[in-house]
XYZ file of C-alpha atoms in Angstrom:
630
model
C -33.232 7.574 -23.836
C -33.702 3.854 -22.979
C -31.602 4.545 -20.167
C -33.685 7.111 -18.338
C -36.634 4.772 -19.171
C -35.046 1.828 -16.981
C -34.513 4.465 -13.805
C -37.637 5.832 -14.067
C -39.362 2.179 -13.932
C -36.713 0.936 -11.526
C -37.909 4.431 -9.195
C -41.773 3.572 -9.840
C -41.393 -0.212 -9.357
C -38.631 0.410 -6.034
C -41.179 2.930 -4.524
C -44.232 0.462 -5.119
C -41.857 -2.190 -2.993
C -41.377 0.819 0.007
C -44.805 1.720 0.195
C -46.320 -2.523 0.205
C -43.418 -2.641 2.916
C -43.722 0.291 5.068
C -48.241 -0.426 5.055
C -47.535 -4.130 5.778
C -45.093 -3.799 9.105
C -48.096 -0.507 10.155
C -45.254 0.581 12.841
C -47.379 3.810 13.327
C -46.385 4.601 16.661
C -42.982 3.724 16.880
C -42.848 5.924 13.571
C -44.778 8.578 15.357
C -41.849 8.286 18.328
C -39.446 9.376 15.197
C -41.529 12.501 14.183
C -43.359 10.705 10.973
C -46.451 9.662 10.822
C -47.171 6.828 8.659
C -49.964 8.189 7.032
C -48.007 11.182 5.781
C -45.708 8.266 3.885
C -48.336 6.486 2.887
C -49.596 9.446 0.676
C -46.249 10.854 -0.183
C -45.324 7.283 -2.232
C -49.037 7.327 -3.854
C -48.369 10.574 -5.162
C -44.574 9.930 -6.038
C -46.090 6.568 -7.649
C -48.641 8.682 -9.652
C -45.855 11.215 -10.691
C -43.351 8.583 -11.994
C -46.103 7.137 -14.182
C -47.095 10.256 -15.550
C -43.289 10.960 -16.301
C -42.835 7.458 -18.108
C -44.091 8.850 -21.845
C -42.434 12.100 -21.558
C -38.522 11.597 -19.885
C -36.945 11.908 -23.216
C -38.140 15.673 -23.213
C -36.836 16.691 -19.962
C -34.009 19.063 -19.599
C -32.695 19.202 -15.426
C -29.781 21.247 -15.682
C -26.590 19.508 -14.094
C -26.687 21.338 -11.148
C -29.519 19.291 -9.856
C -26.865 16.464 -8.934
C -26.168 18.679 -5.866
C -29.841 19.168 -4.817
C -29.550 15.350 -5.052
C -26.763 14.853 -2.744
C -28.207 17.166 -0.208
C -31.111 14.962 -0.327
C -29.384 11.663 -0.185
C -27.525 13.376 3.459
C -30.762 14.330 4.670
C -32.266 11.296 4.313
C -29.526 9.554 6.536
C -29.481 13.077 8.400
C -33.417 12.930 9.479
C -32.539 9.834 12.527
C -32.292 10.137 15.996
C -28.705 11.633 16.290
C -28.551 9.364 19.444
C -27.273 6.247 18.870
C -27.859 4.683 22.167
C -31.635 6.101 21.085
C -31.825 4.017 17.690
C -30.078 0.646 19.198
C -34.324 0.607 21.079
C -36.469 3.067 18.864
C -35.512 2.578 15.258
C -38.383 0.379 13.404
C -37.524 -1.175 10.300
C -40.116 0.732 8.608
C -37.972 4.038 9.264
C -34.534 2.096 7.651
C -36.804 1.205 4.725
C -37.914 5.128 3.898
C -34.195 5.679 4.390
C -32.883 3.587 1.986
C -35.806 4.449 -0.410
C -34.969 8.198 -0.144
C -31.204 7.767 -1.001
C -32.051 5.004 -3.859
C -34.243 7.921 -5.309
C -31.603 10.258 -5.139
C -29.371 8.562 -6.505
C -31.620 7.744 -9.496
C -32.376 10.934 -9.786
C -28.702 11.923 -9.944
C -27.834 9.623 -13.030
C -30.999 10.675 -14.603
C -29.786 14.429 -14.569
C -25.905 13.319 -15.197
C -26.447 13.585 -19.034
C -26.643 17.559 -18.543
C -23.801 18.151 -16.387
C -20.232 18.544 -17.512
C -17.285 16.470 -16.537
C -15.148 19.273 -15.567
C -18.054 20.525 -13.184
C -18.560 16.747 -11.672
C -15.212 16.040 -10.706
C -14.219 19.016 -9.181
C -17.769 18.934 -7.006
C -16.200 15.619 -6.194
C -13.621 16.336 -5.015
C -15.032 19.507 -2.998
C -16.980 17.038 -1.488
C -14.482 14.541 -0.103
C -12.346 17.093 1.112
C -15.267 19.008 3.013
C -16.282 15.650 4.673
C -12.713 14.819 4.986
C -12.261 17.781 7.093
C -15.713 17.741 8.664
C -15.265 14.549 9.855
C -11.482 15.023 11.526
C -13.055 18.105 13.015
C -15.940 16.356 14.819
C -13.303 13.261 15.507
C -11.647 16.152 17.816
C -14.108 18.443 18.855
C -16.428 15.116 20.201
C -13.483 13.291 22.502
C -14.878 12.110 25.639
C -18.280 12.804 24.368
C -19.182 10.708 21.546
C -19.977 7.059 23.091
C -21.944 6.370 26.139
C -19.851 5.325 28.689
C -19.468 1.819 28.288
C -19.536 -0.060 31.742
C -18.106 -2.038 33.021
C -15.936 -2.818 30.301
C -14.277 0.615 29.576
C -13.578 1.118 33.532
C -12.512 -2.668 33.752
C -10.151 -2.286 31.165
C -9.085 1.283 31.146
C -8.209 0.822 35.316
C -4.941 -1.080 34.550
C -3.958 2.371 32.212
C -4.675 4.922 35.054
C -3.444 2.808 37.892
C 0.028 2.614 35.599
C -0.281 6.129 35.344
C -0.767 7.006 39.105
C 0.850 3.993 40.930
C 3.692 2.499 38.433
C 1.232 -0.769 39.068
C 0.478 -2.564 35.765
C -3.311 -4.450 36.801
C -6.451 -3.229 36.371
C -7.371 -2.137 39.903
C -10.954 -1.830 38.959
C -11.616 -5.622 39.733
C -9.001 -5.794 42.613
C -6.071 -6.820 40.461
C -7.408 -10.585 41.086
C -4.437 -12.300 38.582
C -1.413 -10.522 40.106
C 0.932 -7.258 39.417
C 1.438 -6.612 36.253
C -1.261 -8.371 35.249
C -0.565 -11.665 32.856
C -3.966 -11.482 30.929
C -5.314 -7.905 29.752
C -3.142 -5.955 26.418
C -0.080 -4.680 26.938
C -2.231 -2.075 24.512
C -2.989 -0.468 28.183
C 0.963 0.051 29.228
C 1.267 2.318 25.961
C -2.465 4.198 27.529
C -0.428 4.591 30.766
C 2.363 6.020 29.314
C 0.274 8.654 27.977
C -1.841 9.329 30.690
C 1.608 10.030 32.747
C 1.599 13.095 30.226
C -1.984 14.235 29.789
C -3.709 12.893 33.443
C -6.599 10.593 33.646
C -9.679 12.661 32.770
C -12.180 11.092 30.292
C -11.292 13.332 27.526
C -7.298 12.448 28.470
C -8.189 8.476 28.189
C -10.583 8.395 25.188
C -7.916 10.759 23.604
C -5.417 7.983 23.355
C -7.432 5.299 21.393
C -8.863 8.799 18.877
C -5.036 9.199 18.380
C -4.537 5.368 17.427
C -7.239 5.332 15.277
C -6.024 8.460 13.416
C -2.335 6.812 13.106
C -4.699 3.832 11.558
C -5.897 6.048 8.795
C -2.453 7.959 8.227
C -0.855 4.580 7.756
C -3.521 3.371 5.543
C -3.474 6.801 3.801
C -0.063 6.265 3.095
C 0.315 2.696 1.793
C -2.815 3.170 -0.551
C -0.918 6.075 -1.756
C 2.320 3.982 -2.134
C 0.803 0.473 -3.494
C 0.996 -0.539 -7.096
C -0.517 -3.541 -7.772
C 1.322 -5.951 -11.037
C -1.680 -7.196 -12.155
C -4.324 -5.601 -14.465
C -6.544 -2.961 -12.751
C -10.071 -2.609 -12.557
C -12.276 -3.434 -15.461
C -14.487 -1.728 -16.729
C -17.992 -2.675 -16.068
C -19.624 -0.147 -18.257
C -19.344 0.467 -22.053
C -17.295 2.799 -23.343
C -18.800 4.709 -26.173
C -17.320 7.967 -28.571
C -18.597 10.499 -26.625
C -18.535 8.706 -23.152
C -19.516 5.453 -21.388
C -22.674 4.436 -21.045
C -23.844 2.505 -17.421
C -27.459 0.553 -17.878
C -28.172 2.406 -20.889
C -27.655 5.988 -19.919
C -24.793 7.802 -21.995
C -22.498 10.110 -19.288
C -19.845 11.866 -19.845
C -16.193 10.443 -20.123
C -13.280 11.043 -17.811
C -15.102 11.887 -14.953
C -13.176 9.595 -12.480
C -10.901 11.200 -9.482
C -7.472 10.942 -9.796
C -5.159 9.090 -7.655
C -5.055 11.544 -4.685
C -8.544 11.741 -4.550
C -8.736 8.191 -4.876
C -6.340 7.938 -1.516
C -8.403 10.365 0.263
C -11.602 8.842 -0.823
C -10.553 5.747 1.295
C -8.912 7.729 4.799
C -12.324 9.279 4.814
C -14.294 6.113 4.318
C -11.977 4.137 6.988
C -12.883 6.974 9.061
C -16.486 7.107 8.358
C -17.180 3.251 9.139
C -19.072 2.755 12.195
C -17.560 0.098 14.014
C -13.624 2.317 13.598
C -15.975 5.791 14.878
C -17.147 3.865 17.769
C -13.517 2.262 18.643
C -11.719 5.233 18.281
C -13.982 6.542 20.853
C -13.857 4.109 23.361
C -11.453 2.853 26.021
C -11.935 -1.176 24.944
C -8.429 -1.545 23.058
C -10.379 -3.202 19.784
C -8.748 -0.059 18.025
C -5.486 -1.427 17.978
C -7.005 -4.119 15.282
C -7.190 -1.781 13.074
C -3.714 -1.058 12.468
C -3.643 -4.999 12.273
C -6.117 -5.075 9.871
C -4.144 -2.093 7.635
C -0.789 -3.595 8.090
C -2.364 -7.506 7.223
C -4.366 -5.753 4.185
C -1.671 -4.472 2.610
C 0.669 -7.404 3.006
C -1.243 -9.599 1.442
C -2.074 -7.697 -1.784
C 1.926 -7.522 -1.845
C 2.682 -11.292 -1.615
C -0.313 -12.443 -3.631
C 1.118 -9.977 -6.313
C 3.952 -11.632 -6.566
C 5.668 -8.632 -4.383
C 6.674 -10.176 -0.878
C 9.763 -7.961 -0.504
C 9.496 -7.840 3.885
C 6.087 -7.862 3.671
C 5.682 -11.182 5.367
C 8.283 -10.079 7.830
C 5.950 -7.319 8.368
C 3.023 -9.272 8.681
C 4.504 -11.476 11.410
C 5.552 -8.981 13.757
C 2.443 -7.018 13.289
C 0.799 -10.137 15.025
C 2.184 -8.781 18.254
C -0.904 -5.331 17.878
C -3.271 -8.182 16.994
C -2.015 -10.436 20.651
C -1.879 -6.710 22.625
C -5.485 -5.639 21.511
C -7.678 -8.933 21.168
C -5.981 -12.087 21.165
C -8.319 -14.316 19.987
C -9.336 -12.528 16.530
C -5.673 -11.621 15.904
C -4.967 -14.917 16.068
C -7.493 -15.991 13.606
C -6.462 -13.102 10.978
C -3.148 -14.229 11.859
C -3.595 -18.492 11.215
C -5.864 -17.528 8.244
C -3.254 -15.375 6.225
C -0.840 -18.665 7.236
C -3.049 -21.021 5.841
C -3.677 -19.355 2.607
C -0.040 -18.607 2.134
C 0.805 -22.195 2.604
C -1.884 -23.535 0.265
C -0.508 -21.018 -2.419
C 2.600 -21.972 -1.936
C 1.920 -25.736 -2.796
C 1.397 -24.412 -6.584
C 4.550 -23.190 -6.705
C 6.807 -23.959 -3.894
C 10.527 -22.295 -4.712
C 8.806 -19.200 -5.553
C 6.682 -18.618 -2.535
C 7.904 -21.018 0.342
C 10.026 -18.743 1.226
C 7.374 -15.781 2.285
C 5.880 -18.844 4.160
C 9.000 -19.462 6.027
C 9.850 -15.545 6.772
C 5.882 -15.180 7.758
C 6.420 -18.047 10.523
C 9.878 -17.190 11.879
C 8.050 -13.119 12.201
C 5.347 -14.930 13.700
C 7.655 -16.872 16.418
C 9.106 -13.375 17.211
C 5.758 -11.912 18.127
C 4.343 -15.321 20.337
C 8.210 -14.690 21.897
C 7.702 -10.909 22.495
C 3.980 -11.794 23.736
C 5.276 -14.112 25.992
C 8.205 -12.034 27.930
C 5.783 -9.054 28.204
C 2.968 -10.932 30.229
C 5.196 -13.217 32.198
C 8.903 -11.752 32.622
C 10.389 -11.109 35.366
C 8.127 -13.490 37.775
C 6.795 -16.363 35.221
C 5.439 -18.742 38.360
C 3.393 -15.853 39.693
C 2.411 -14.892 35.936
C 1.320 -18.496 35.401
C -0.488 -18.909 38.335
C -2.463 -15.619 37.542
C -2.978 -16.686 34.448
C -4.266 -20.002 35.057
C -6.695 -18.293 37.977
C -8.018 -16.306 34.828
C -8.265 -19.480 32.684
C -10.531 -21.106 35.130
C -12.830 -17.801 35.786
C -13.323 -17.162 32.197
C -13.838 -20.327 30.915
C -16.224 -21.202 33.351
C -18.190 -17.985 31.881
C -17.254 -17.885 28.524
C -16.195 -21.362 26.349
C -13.750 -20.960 24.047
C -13.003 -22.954 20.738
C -16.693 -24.686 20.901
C -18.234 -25.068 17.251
C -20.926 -22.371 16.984
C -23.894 -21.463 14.653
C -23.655 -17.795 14.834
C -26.483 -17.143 12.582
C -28.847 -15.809 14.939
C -26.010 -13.583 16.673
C -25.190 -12.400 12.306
C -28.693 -11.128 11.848
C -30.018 -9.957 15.379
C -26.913 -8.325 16.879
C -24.288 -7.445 13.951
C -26.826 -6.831 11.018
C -29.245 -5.288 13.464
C -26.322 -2.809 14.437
C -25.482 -2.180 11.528
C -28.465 -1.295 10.169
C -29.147 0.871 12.906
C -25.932 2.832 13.346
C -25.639 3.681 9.821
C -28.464 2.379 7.972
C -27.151 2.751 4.037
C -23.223 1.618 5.367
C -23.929 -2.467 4.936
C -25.499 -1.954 1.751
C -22.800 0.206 -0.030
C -19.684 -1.777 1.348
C -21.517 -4.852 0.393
C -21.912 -3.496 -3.678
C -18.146 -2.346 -2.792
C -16.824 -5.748 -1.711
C -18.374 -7.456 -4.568
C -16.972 -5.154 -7.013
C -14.011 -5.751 -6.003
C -14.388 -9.375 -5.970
C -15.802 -9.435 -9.774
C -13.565 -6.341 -11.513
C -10.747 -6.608 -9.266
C -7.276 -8.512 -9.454
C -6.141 -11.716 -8.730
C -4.089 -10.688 -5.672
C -7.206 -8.281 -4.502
C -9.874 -11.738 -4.444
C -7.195 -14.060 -2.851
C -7.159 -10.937 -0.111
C -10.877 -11.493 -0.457
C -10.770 -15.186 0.379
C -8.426 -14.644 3.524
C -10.658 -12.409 4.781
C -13.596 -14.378 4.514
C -11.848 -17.170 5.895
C -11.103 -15.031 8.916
C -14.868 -13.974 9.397
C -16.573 -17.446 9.097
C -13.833 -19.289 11.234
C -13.777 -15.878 14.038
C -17.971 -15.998 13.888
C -17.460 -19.968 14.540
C -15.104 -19.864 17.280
C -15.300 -16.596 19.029
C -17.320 -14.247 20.351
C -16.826 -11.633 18.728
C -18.292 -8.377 19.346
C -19.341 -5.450 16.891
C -16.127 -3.954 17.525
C -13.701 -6.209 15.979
C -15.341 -5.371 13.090
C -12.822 -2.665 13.249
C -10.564 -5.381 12.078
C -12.616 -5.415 8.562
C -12.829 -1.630 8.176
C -9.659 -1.045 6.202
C -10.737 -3.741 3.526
C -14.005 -2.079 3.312
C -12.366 1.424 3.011
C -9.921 -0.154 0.078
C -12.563 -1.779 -1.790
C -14.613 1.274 -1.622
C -11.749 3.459 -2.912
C -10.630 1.158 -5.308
C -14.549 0.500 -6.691
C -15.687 4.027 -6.294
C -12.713 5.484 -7.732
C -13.382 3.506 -11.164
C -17.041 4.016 -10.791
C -18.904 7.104 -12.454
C -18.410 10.698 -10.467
C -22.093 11.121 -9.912
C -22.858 7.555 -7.958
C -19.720 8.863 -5.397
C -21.006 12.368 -5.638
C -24.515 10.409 -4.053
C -23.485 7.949 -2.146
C -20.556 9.459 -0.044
C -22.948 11.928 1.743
C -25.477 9.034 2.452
C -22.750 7.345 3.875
C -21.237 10.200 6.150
C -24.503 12.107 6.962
C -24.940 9.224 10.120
C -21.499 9.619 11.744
C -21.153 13.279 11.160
C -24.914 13.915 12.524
C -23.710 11.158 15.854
C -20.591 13.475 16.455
C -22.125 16.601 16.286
C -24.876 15.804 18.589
C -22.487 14.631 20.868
C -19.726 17.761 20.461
C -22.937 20.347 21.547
C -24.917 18.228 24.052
C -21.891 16.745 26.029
C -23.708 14.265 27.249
C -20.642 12.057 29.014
C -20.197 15.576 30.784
C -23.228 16.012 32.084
C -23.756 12.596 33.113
C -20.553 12.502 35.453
C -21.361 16.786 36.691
C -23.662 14.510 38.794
C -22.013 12.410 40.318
C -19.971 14.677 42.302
C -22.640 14.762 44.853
C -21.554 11.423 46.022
C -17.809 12.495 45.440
C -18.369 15.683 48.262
C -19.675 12.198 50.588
C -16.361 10.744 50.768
C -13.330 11.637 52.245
C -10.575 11.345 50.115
C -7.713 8.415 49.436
C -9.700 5.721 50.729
C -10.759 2.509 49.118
C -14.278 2.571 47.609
C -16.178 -0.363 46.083
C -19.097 0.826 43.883
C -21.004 1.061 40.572
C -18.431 1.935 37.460
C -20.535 5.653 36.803
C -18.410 6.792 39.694
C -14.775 5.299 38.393
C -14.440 8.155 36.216
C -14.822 11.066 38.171
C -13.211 9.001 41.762
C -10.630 6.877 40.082
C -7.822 9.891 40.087
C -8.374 10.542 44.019
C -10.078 7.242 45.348
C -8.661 3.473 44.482
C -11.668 3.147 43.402
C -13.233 -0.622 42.628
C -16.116 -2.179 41.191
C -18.662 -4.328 42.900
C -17.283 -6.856 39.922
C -14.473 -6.951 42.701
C -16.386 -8.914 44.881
C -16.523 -11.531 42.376
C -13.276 -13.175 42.031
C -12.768 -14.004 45.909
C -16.155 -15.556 45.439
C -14.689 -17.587 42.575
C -11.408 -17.938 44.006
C -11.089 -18.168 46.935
C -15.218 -19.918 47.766
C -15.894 -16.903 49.887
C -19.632 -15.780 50.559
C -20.514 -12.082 49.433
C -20.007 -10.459 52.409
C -16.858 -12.485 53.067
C -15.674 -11.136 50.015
C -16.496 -7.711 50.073
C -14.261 -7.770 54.065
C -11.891 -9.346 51.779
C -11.373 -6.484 50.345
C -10.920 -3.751 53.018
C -13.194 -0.873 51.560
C -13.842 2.175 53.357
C -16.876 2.915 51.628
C -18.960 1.444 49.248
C -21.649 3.106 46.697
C -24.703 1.155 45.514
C -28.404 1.457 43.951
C -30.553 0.515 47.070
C -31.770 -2.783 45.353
C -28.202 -3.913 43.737
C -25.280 -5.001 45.896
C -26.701 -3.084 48.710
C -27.377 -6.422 51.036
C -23.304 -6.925 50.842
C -22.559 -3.390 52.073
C -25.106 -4.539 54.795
C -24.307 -8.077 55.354
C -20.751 -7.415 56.051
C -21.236 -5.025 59.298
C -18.360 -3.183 58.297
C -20.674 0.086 57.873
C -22.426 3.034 59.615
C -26.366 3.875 58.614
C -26.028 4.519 54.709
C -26.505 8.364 52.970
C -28.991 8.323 49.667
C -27.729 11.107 47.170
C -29.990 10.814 44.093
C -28.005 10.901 40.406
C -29.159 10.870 36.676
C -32.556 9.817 38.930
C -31.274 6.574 40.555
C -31.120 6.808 43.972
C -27.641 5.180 45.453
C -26.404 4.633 48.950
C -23.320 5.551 50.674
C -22.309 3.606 53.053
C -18.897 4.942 55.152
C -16.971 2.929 58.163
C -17.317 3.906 61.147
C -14.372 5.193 61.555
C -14.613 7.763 58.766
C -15.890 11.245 58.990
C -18.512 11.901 57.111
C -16.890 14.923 55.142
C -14.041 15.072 52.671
C-alpha cells in the first residue's frame, strides 16, 4: 500500500501549498465577487489538512468501493463548473486565488480517483469511459449548435470589419469589406479570400448573426471530421507508445499503486477521445464562434499535422503535395502565421533531408513545387483581372498598416506569453494549459521518432511566430489539433481512471460557457436594442456609426464604421470632417463624447436625436434632407 501512502502525502503536502497560497495573495473581496469567501477556504484546507494526517496510519485498511471514481469525476467538473460562466466576466474578475482552489479541487479528485481505482473493475472502468466521452462528445456538438450567434461577445470592430466584405458579396456581388469604405479597391487585394467562400453562403442562408457565425461553426466542425478521420486512418511505422508504468501479473502498477490491467480504450475511443478534445480547446470554441477567419488555421494545422507524422515516418506518399497546397487555407485565413507553419515544415524537411538526400529530397522538391502552386493561386485570386489597381490597393494597405503595425521586427514576447496568452488561458479554461502541457510532454518522452520531429516543427513555428508576429490568442487555433493528438495518443495509453478525471475537468469550462450562452442569449438581447435607433433612420441610405449597429443595419443600410473616416485621413491628408464629407453619409450614429465633433464639424447635419441603448446614450444625426421616419 506504498502507493496510496505517496497520494495521500502528495494530497496533504499539495493542500498545505493551496492553503500558504490562497492566505498569502488575501484576495478576499475579489473572492467574495465569486461567491467564496476566503475564510470559508481557509478552514475547509485546515480541516482537509487535519483529515489527511489522521488518514496517513490507517489507508491500508480502507475499502471505497469502485464506484467512488464517479463521485470523483463529478467533483473534478464541478470544480471547473463553480466559475463565472461568463467569459467576458473572468477575462476582469477571476483572481488567481480562485484558479488555485480550482486546480487544487481537481488535483484532489483525481488523487482520490487512483486511490479508489484498486476496487473497481476493468470491465466497469472502461465502459464508464467510454460513456463518458460519448456523453461529452454529444453534449458538446449539441451546445456547438444550440449556442450559434450567442456564444462570443460580439467582437468589434474586427468581426464587422472583416465579416462586411462576406455580406456585401452576398448582397451587392462586391468583394471589399464595405465596413471601412472599401479604402484598397473592389475586390479587395488584402483581406482572405476565406470571406468569398462566407459570401457564398450567406447568398443561401442571409446575413443574420446566427447565418454568419454559422459558417465559421461549420468550418470548424469540417476541422474535427477531417481530423476525426485521419487519426482514424494513420498508422504510424515506428514503435508506439511506451509504457511508462510497470507492468506487473495482475496489472500495472503507476507510482506504486497496483490497478487493474487492460483498462485502456480501444482505437475508436481513442479517435473520439481526440474530435472531442479538438473541440473542447478554447482557442478552436472561441474561433468557431466568431466571424475573424482564424478558423480556417485549423484545417491548416490538421492537414500540416498529419503530413508531417507521414513524411517523418518514412511515409511521404502525396503528403507533401498535400501539404503545399494546403498553404493556400493558411494564405486565405492569416497570412502571416501560415506562412511561418508553412517555412518551418520547409526548413525541417530540408535539414532532414541532408542525412539522407536520395531518400527524402524528393518530398522536399514535391513540398516546394505544391508550395509555388499555392503563392500562384494566392496571387491570381487577390490581383486578377485588374493587377495595377490590385497593386496600388495593396500598396495603399502596406503603407497604412505598417505605419500601425511593424512587421518582421525582432521581438521579446515574453511579457505578451505570460500576461495575455497564459493569462487567457488560465482564465478561459483554467485546468486546459496544465493537462495539454503533461500531454505534449508525453508525447515528446514516450512517443515516436516521427511524433518529436512533429514536435520540433511545431515549436519552431511558435518561437519564430511569437518573434515575428503578432499573434493573437486565436491562432492558437493553429496548435489545437497537435494538442488534441497528443492528448489522444497520451491519454489513450494512460490508465482509464486519470481520463475518466481529467476529461470532465477539461470540458466542464466550455460546456458551462455554451450553455450560459444557449439560455441567456446575450448577442440577442444586446442587438433587440438597438432597433430603437434602426426605427430613426429611413432606409437604404448610407450610415457611418459605431459597429453595435452593423449587425442589425448592415442587411438594409450600407452601413460603415467611423474606422471609415480613417483611411481618407491617411490617404488622402484630409481633416476629420473633410473625411467624413468624403464619404457622403446620410446619417451618422455616435456616443455623444466619441466621433460626435465630426458629425458636427462637417455641417452636413440637422440637430441630432439621443436614443439611449445597453445604457449609452448615442446620437443620431440625419441630413437635412431626410425625413425623420423610416
Amino acid at each position: 500500500m506504498a502507493g496510496r501512502q505517496r497520494l495521500t502525502l502528495t494530497a496533504l503536502f499539495g493542500t498545505l501549498a493551496a492553503l500558504l497560497t490562497v492566505a498569502s495573495r488575501a484576495e478576499t473581496a475579489t473572492l467574495a465577487r465569486s461567491g467564496i469567501q476566503l475564510s470559508t477556504v481557509q478552514i475547509t484546507y485546515g480541516i482537509l489538512i487535519g483529515l489527511l494526517i489522521l488518514m496517513l496510519p490507517f489507508v491500508s485498511r480502507f475499502r471505497i468501493p469502485g464506484w467512488g471514481i464517479g463521485l470523483a469525476g463529478l467533483a473534478s467538473f464541478y470544480a471547473v463548473w463553480h466559475i463565472n460562466p461568463v467569459q467576458e466576466a473572468r477575462l476582469f474578475e477571476m483572481p488567481f486565488s480562485l484558479w488555485v482552489i480550482v486546480v487544487h479541487a481537481v488535483g484532489m479528485s483525481l488523487l482520490a480517483g487512483l486511490f479508489m481505482s484498486d476496487t473497481a473493475t476493468e470491465k466497469w472502468l472502461a465502459r464508464a469511459v467510454n460513456i463518458s466521452i460519448a456523453g461529452f462528445g454529444l453534449v458538446l456538438m449539441g451546445l456547438y449548435i444550440a449556442s450559434t450567434g450567442e456564444f462570443m461577445a460580439l467582437d468589434m470592430p474586427d468581426e464587422p470589419w472583416l465579416a462586411s466584405m462576406a455580406t456585401n458579396f452576398a448582397l451587392h456581388n462586391d468583394l471589399s469589406p464595405s465596413f471601412i469604405g472599401a479604402p484598397y479597391g473592389s475586390p479587395d487585394p488584402v483581406l482572405p479570400r476565406y470571406y468569398l467562400l462566407m459570401g457564398l453562403w450567406l447568398k443561401l442562408a442571409g446575413t443574420s448573426l446566427a447565418a454568419m457565425r454559422l459558417f465559421p461553426l461549420l468550418v470548424g466542425l469540417a476541422g474535427a471530421v477531417l481530423f476525426g478521420w485521419l487519426l482514424a486512418n494513420t498508422r504510424l511505422q515506428g514503435r508506439d507508445m511506451r509504457r511508462f508504468y510497470r507492468l506487473e501479473e495482475d496489472g500495472f502498477e503507476l507510482a506504486g499503486l497496483t490497478l487493474p490491467r487492460e483498462t485502456k480504450s480501444n482505437r475508436r475511443t481513442g479517435v473520439l477521445l481526440g474530435v472531442v478534445v479538438l473541440l473542447g480547446t478554447s482557442a478552436y470554441l472561441r474561433m468557431s464562434h466568431n466571424l475573424r477567419m482564424d478558423i480556417g488555421l485549423g484545417i491548416y494545422g490538421v492537414v500540416m499535422l498529419f503530413g508531417l507524422l507521414h513524411i517523418f515516418d518514412e511515409q511521404p506518399g502525396r503528403w507533401p503535395g498535400f501539404m503545399g497546397l494546403a498553404l493556400l487555407v493558411g494564405l486565405e485565413t492569416v497570412p502571416s502565421i501560415g506562412l511561418v507553419l508553412g517555412g518551418a515544415a520547409g526548413l525541417v524537411l530540408a535539414i532532414r533531408a541532408i542525412q539522407q538526400p536520395q531518400e527524402r529530397l524528393s518530398a522536399v522538391v514535391f513540398y516546394g513545387l505544391a508550395c509555388a502552386v499555392s503563392a500562384g493561386l494566392y496571387l491570381a485570386l487577390h490581383f486578377l483581372p485588374d493587377v495595377q489597381s490590385s497593386l496600388a490597393g495593396y500598396h495603399q494597405f502596406s503603407a497604412v498598416y505598417t505605419a500601425q503595425n511593424p512587421i518582421g521586427q525582432l521581438r521579446f514576447p515574453i511579457d505578451d506569453l505570460l500576461n495575455y496568452h497564459l493569462r487567457f488561458s488560465l482564465i478561459l479554461a483554467p485546468v486546459e494549459l496544465l493537462i495539454c502541457m503533461g500531454a505534449l510532454a508525453g508525447l515528446w518522452f514516450w512517443g515516436s521518432r516521427a511524433e518529436r520531429w512533429m514536435l520540433v516543427t511545431f515549436g519552431l513555428v511558435l518561437i519564430v511566430g511569437l518573434m515575428l508576429v503578432d499573434v493573437s490568442y486565436g491562432y492558437w487555433v493553429l496548435f489545437a489539433p497537435l494538442v488534441a493528438y497528443a492528448m489522444a495518443r497520451v491519454f489513450h495509453h494512460l490508465p482509464t481512471v486519470i481520463v475518466f478525471i481529467l476529461l470532465p475537468a477539461f470540458l466542464a469550462a466550455p460546456i458551462h460557457d455554451l450553455a450560459a450562452a444557449a439560455t441567456q442569449m446575450p448577442n440577442h438581447r444586446l442587438l433587440a436594442e438597438t432597433q430603437a435607433v434602426a426605427a430613426q433612420i429611413p432606409r437604404g441610405g448610407r450610415i457611418v456609426g459605431d459597429p453595435l449597429f452593423w449587425y442589425t443595419m448592415q442587411a438594409d443600410w450600407d452601413y460603415m464604421g467611423w474606422i471609415a473616416t480613417e483611411y481618407p485621413m491617411q490617404i488622402n491628408h484630409l481633416s476629420p470632417a473633410q473625411s467624413l464629407i468624403a464619404l457622403r453619409p446620410d446619417a451618422a450614429i455616435c456616443l455623444q463624447l466619441e466621433n460626435c465633433q465630426q458629425a458636427w464639424d462637417s455641417g452636413l447635419f440637422s440637430f441630432p436625436v439621443e436614443v439611449v441603448v445597453n445604457s449609452r446614450s448615442y446620437l443620431i444625426f440625419l441630413r437635412e434632407n431626410l425625413e425623420n421616419k423610416p
